[in-house]
């Protein structure tokens, strides 16, 4: 299923090669013109737009590549599908309480994202989760639906607690999830002082262990959650203060991106045991908060592999509702409201990072090798012979010769026995031999082990206009794989295989693992560049966690960002445009005073005038270029 396939190329085959039917969650397809199309829910039904059209609209509005595009309809789509899936499971299983979502603000704090969740989520009473004072202030101003929940996690000081209590006064269902026993006396004391009943939740430390990258968030050594002895201590403290009636919620969070549904079931079952016991202790409860963890199928493989999940969203909802019901019904305990704090699954789909390719470096001969002079060095004559004798029957031998004589020539060069031209000749021939071998590999029944990875080793490097550190921090920090593909020209067969290098001169600044349903691939099929036409690629599913974790490596700043919304008539509305950082912005982040930089540089230029190196007119031009540079984009501009 690569470009070596014998099936003729088609846009249908392109869908398989890139796997977008699997990881695209029904939102993506390829048009007959070879463009990536996004199917979006609107009030008047599904509308389809081309990502290339969106990028063209952005370019006309002055937002150059790279640009982070947020498609608001996709937030609506995910909120709908999460709430409808829970509603369906609840009604089919006869569960007696509703579902209430709470979006964890940390997953994407951008105001347009949070306000869209609050606006659209209103119809489902979708709430917000805050892990700090700053996030609580966001939740306080964004939500106006008193049926929605606000969940306060994280360590809370008196000010944090007072803010939450004020929300209780205003009639909001604002819960303090207790992370440490030390918070409890403060909550009791401030609630009495402000004369309002708090809503208190307890964060459990479950022994259920989960698979995947966040395995350590679960189990005994988790840094989060209350131990059993702490739970008892808190119940007693509340009872002594005559506030056990405030204990309304049980919370657990097993970790993010849980790939295996069995872990989720186990966690819910264990949490239900605590729920029952806390009821027996006399707490009223009424809410069970399942935290986050609903995974995104980044590679489309539907597996228990860390970048995937072995369950659908429907199955997740059914399993949770069923497990809670089965645990509580035999004891006649009323069903709690189910709360979940799904972040990743709610917003990953909404953002696509679009970027252009600036250049390609190929491990290809620069020209067809010609015979050397008869009296040339033996190593040179031998590598030429090796080139002429490559055949399907002698691939390993040809490979050995190419490497042996190339190294021999390098050695001779090092000792001063051959010239730079002779060495260039040999390097070119050795590349030609290796490429001949790569071409012949698909015809082989069995590959010699040494040649298995040759296509990857000979892959092109496509130089891309973005920074991994700024825009895809998880790709670097935790080896997260994201789907990457061209957004146009897909009616043409991609004849090259490549890895992608970013603009930073850091050897980690690259993408060399690409999400695919058959398992991550080390190279990506790409098209050759056409002169005079930009080649545009997209990195998909980047709406969760990527935007604020990014850093300023090599002083590449925030990219341009645009929010778009597709209207019921199918037109694209450019709701919000945000220019990325200028060079002057990023310099100020690291404490440079750009005025002072300019003054210093002006002195240098003035000295050059005095010394007669440049004219005053030239000085003015140079200074203008310096100023323009400061106001420019940190990325490559054409
Ligand atoms: C990070 C976090 C979440 C979000 O998890 P996702 O896997 O993105 O859904 C939810 N709750 C808590 C307490 C968290 O720390």
JSON list of C-alpha atoms in Angstrom, two decimals, residues 334-447:
[
{"chain": "A", "resi": 334, "resn": "UNK", "atom": "CA", "xyz": [-29.80, 6.25, 42.90]},
{"chain": "A", "resi": 335, "resn": "UNK", "atom": "CA", "xyz": [-27.80, 6.82, 39.69]},
{"chain": "A", "resi": 336, "resn": "UNK", "atom": "CA", "xyz": [-25.39, 9.75, 39.86]},
{"chain": "A", "resi": 337, "resn": "UNK", "atom": "CA", "xyz": [-25.09, 12.45, 37.22]},
{"chain": "A", "resi": 338, "resn": "UNK", "atom": "CA", "xyz": [-22.17, 11.35, 35.04]},
{"chain": "A", "resi": 339, "resn": "UNK", "atom": "CA", "xyz": [-19.52, 13.99, 34.46]},
{"chain": "A", "resi": 340, "resn": "UNK", "atom": "CA", "xyz": [-16.53, 13.58, 32.16]},
{"chain": "A", "resi": 341, "resn": "UNK", "atom": "CA", "xyz": [-13.65, 15.95, 31.46]},
{"chain": "A", "resi": 342, "resn": "UNK", "atom": "CA", "xyz": [-12.85, 15.02, 27.88]},
{"chain": "A", "resi": 343, "resn": "UNK", "atom": "CA", "xyz": [-10.32, 17.40, 26.44]},
{"chain": "A", "resi": 344, "resn": "UNK", "atom": "CA", "xyz": [-8.33, 15.74, 23.71]},
{"chain": "A", "resi": 345, "resn": "UNK", "atom": "CA", "xyz": [-11.33, 14.03, 22.14]},
{"chain": "A", "resi": 346, "resn": "UNK", "atom": "CA", "xyz": [-13.26, 17.32, 22.10]},
{"chain": "A", "resi": 347, "resn": "UNK", "atom": "CA", "xyz": [-10.71, 19.58, 20.41]},
{"chain": "A", "resi": 348, "resn": "UNK", "atom": "CA", "xyz": [-7.97, 17.54, 18.69]},
{"chain": "A", "resi": 349, "resn": "UNK", "atom": "CA", "xyz": [-9.89, 17.51, 15.38]},
{"chain": "A", "resi": 350, "resn": "UNK", "atom": "CA", "xyz": [-10.56, 21.21, 15.23]},
{"chain": "A", "resi": 351, "resn": "UNK", "atom": "CA", "xyz": [-7.03, 22.33, 14.29]},
{"chain": "A", "resi": 352, "resn": "UNK", "atom": "CA", "xyz": [-4.86, 21.65, 11.26]},
{"chain": "A", "resi": 353, "resn": "UNK", "atom": "CA", "xyz": [-1.37, 23.06, 10.91]},
{"chain": "A", "resi": 354, "resn": "UNK", "atom": "CA", "xyz": [-0.79, 24.06, 7.28]},
{"chain": "A", "resi": 355, "resn": "UNK", "atom": "CA", "xyz": [2.69, 24.71, 5.96]},
{"chain": "A", "resi": 356, "resn": "UNK", "atom": "CA", "xyz": [4.56, 24.92, 2.67]},
{"chain": "A", "resi": 357, "resn": "UNK", "atom": "CA", "xyz": [7.66, 23.08, 1.51]},
{"chain": "A", "resi": 358, "resn": "UNK", "atom": "CA", "xyz": [10.66, 25.29, 0.81]},
{"chain": "A", "resi": 359, "resn": "UNK", "atom": "CA", "xyz": [13.15, 22.89, -0.69]},
{"chain": "A", "resi": 360, "resn": "UNK", "atom": "CA", "xyz": [14.00, 19.24, -1.10]},
{"chain": "A", "resi": 361, "resn": "UNK", "atom": "CA", "xyz": [17.25, 17.46, -0.63]},
{"chain": "A", "resi": 362, "resn": "UNK", "atom": "CA", "xyz": [17.56, 14.16, -2.38]},
{"chain": "A", "resi": 363, "resn": "UNK", "atom": "CA", "xyz": [19.97, 11.34, -2.02]},
{"chain": "A", "resi": 364, "resn": "UNK", "atom": "CA", "xyz": [20.16, 11.14, -5.78]},
{"chain": "A", "resi": 365, "resn": "UNK", "atom": "CA", "xyz": [23.03, 11.41, -8.23]},
{"chain": "A", "resi": 366, "resn": "UNK", "atom": "CA", "xyz": [23.28, 14.92, -9.63]},
{"chain": "A", "resi": 367, "resn": "UNK", "atom": "CA", "xyz": [23.72, 13.49, -13.13]},
{"chain": "A", "resi": 368, "resn": "UNK", "atom": "CA", "xyz": [23.95, 10.17, -14.93]},
{"chain": "A", "resi": 369, "resn": "UNK", "atom": "CA", "xyz": [27.46, 8.79, -14.25]},
{"chain": "A", "resi": 370, "resn": "UNK", "atom": "CA", "xyz": [29.90, 8.67, -17.23]},
{"chain": "A", "resi": 371, "resn": "UNK", "atom": "CA", "xyz": [32.84, 6.33, -17.63]},
{"chain": "A", "resi": 372, "resn": "UNK", "atom": "CA", "xyz": [36.05, 7.60, -15.96]},
{"chain": "A", "resi": 373, "resn": "UNK", "atom": "CA", "xyz": [39.39, 8.03, -17.75]},
{"chain": "A", "resi": 374, "resn": "UNK", "atom": "CA", "xyz": [41.10, 4.66, -18.31]},
{"chain": "A", "resi": 375, "resn": "UNK", "atom": "CA", "xyz": [44.14, 5.64, -16.25]},
{"chain": "A", "resi": 376, "resn": "UNK", "atom": "CA", "xyz": [42.05, 6.85, -13.23]},
{"chain": "A", "resi": 377, "resn": "UNK", "atom": "CA", "xyz": [42.54, 5.50, -9.72]},
{"chain": "A", "resi": 378, "resn": "UNK", "atom": "CA", "xyz": [41.59, 1.82, -9.22]},
{"chain": "A", "resi": 379, "resn": "UNK", "atom": "CA", "xyz": [38.88, 2.60, -6.67]},
{"chain": "A", "resi": 380, "resn": "UNK", "atom": "CA", "xyz": [37.28, 4.98, -9.18]},
{"chain": "A", "resi": 381, "resn": "UNK", "atom": "CA", "xyz": [37.44, 2.41, -11.97]},
{"chain": "A", "resi": 382, "resn": "UNK", "atom": "CA", "xyz": [35.97, -0.26, -9.67]},
{"chain": "A", "resi": 383, "resn": "UNK", "atom": "CA", "xyz": [33.01, 1.82, -8.52]},
{"chain": "A", "resi": 384, "resn": "UNK", "atom": "CA", "xyz": [32.19, 2.51, -12.19]},
{"chain": "A", "resi": 385, "resn": "UNK", "atom": "CA", "xyz": [32.25, -1.23, -12.92]},
{"chain": "A", "resi": 386, "resn": "UNK", "atom": "CA", "xyz": [30.00, -1.85, -9.92]},
{"chain": "A", "resi": 387, "resn": "UNK", "atom": "CA", "xyz": [27.54, 0.72, -11.28]},
{"chain": "A", "resi": 388, "resn": "UNK", "atom": "CA", "xyz": [27.37, -0.99, -14.67]},
{"chain": "A", "resi": 389, "resn": "UNK", "atom": "CA", "xyz": [26.76, -4.43, -13.21]},
{"chain": "A", "resi": 390, "resn": "UNK", "atom": "CA", "xyz": [23.77, -3.77, -10.90]},
{"chain": "A", "resi": 391, "resn": "UNK", "atom": "CA", "xyz": [21.15, -6.44, -11.66]},
{"chain": "A", "resi": 392, "resn": "UNK", "atom": "CA", "xyz": [18.17, -7.99, -9.83]},
{"chain": "A", "resi": 393, "resn": "UNK", "atom": "CA", "xyz": [20.32, -11.05, -9.05]},
{"chain": "A", "resi": 394, "resn": "UNK", "atom": "CA", "xyz": [23.20, -9.22, -7.39]},
{"chain": "A", "resi": 395, "resn": "UNK", "atom": "CA", "xyz": [21.62, -6.52, -5.25]},
{"chain": "A", "resi": 396, "resn": "UNK", "atom": "CA", "xyz": [23.49, -7.36, -2.07]},
{"chain": "A", "resi": 397, "resn": "UNK", "atom": "CA", "xyz": [26.79, -7.57, -3.95]},
{"chain": "A", "resi": 398, "resn": "UNK", "atom": "CA", "xyz": [26.21, -4.24, -5.66]},
{"chain": "A", "resi": 399, "resn": "UNK", "atom": "CA", "xyz": [25.34, -2.71, -2.31]},
{"chain": "A", "resi": 400, "resn": "UNK", "atom": "CA", "xyz": [28.55, -4.04, -0.77]},
{"chain": "A", "resi": 401, "resn": "UNK", "atom": "CA", "xyz": [30.61, -2.65, -3.65]},
{"chain": "A", "resi": 402, "resn": "UNK", "atom": "CA", "xyz": [28.96, 0.77, -3.55]},
{"chain": "A", "resi": 403, "resn": "UNK", "atom": "CA", "xyz": [29.69, 1.18, 0.14]},
{"chain": "A", "resi": 404, "resn": "UNK", "atom": "CA", "xyz": [33.17, -0.39, -0.01]},
{"chain": "A", "resi": 405, "resn": "UNK", "atom": "CA", "xyz": [34.53, 1.70, -2.89]},
{"chain": "A", "resi": 406, "resn": "UNK", "atom": "CA", "xyz": [32.85, 4.87, -1.67]},
{"chain": "A", "resi": 407, "resn": "UNK", "atom": "CA", "xyz": [34.57, 4.46, 1.71]},
{"chain": "A", "resi": 408, "resn": "UNK", "atom": "CA", "xyz": [37.83, 3.58, 0.00]},
{"chain": "A", "resi": 409, "resn": "UNK", "atom": "CA", "xyz": [37.67, 6.81, -2.02]},
{"chain": "A", "resi": 410, "resn": "UNK", "atom": "CA", "xyz": [36.92, 8.81, 1.15]},
{"chain": "A", "resi": 411, "resn": "UNK", "atom": "CA", "xyz": [39.97, 7.25, 2.71]},
{"chain": "A", "resi": 412, "resn": "UNK", "atom": "CA", "xyz": [42.18, 8.10, -0.29]},
{"chain": "A", "resi": 413, "resn": "UNK", "atom": "CA", "xyz": [40.85, 11.65, -0.26]},
{"chain": "A", "resi": 414, "resn": "UNK", "atom": "CA", "xyz": [41.71, 11.97, 3.42]},
{"chain": "A", "resi": 415, "resn": "UNK", "atom": "CA", "xyz": [45.30, 10.97, 2.68]},
{"chain": "A", "resi": 416, "resn": "UNK", "atom": "CA", "xyz": [45.60, 13.42, -0.19]},
{"chain": "A", "resi": 417, "resn": "UNK", "atom": "CA", "xyz": [45.84, 10.70, -2.88]},
{"chain": "A", "resi": 418, "resn": "UNK", "atom": "CA", "xyz": [42.85, 11.82, -4.95]},
{"chain": "A", "resi": 419, "resn": "UNK", "atom": "CA", "xyz": [41.28, 15.20, -5.71]},
{"chain": "A", "resi": 420, "resn": "UNK", "atom": "CA", "xyz": [37.99, 16.77, -4.75]},
{"chain": "A", "resi": 421, "resn": "UNK", "atom": "CA", "xyz": [36.69, 16.17, -8.30]},
{"chain": "A", "resi": 422, "resn": "UNK", "atom": "CA", "xyz": [37.57, 12.48, -8.16]},
{"chain": "A", "resi": 423, "resn": "UNK", "atom": "CA", "xyz": [35.83, 12.14, -4.83]},
{"chain": "A", "resi": 424, "resn": "UNK", "atom": "CA", "xyz": [32.71, 13.93, -6.15]},
{"chain": "A", "resi": 425, "resn": "UNK", "atom": "CA", "xyz": [32.69, 11.51, -9.09]},
{"chain": "A", "resi": 426, "resn": "UNK", "atom": "CA", "xyz": [32.74, 8.48, -6.75]},
{"chain": "A", "resi": 427, "resn": "UNK", "atom": "CA", "xyz": [30.07, 9.85, -4.39]},
{"chain": "A", "resi": 428, "resn": "UNK", "atom": "CA", "xyz": [27.79, 10.47, -7.35]},
{"chain": "A", "resi": 429, "resn": "UNK", "atom": "CA", "xyz": [28.28, 6.95, -8.71]},
{"chain": "A", "resi": 430, "resn": "UNK", "atom": "CA", "xyz": [27.68, 5.37, -5.31]},
{"chain": "A", "resi": 431, "resn": "UNK", "atom": "CA", "xyz": [24.37, 7.26, -4.97]},
{"chain": "A", "resi": 432, "resn": "UNK", "atom": "CA", "xyz": [23.45, 6.10, -8.48]},
{"chain": "A", "resi": 433, "resn": "UNK", "atom": "CA", "xyz": [24.12, 2.48, -7.50]},
{"chain": "A", "resi": 434, "resn": "UNK", "atom": "CA", "xyz": [22.04, 2.75, -4.31]},
{"chain": "A", "resi": 435, "resn": "UNK", "atom": "CA", "xyz": [19.13, 4.33, -6.17]},
{"chain": "A", "resi": 436, "resn": "UNK", "atom": "CA", "xyz": [19.27, 1.58, -8.82]},
{"chain": "A", "resi": 437, "resn": "UNK", "atom": "CA", "xyz": [19.04, -0.97, -6.00]},
{"chain": "A", "resi": 438, "resn": "UNK", "atom": "CA", "xyz": [16.08, 0.82, -4.38]},
{"chain": "A", "resi": 439, "resn": "UNK", "atom": "CA", "xyz": [14.26, 0.71, -7.73]},
{"chain": "A", "resi": 440, "resn": "UNK", "atom": "CA", "xyz": [14.83, -3.03, -8.02]},
{"chain": "A", "resi": 441, "resn": "UNK", "atom": "CA", "xyz": [13.82, -3.92, -4.44]},
{"chain": "A", "resi": 442, "resn": "UNK", "atom": "CA", "xyz": [10.07, -4.31, -5.13]},
{"chain": "A", "resi": 443, "resn": "UNK", "atom": "CA", "xyz": [10.90, -7.05, -7.66]},
{"chain": "A", "resi": 444, "resn": "UNK", "atom": "CA", "xyz": [12.58, -9.19, -4.98]},
{"chain": "A", "resi": 445, "resn": "UNK", "atom": "CA", "xyz": [10.80, -12.10, -3.30]},
{"chain": "A", "resi": 446, "resn": "UNK", "atom": "CA", "xyz": [12.97, -11.91, -0.20]},
{"chain": "A", "resi": 447, "resn": "UNK", "atom": "CA", "xyz": [15.01, -8.91, 0.85]}
]
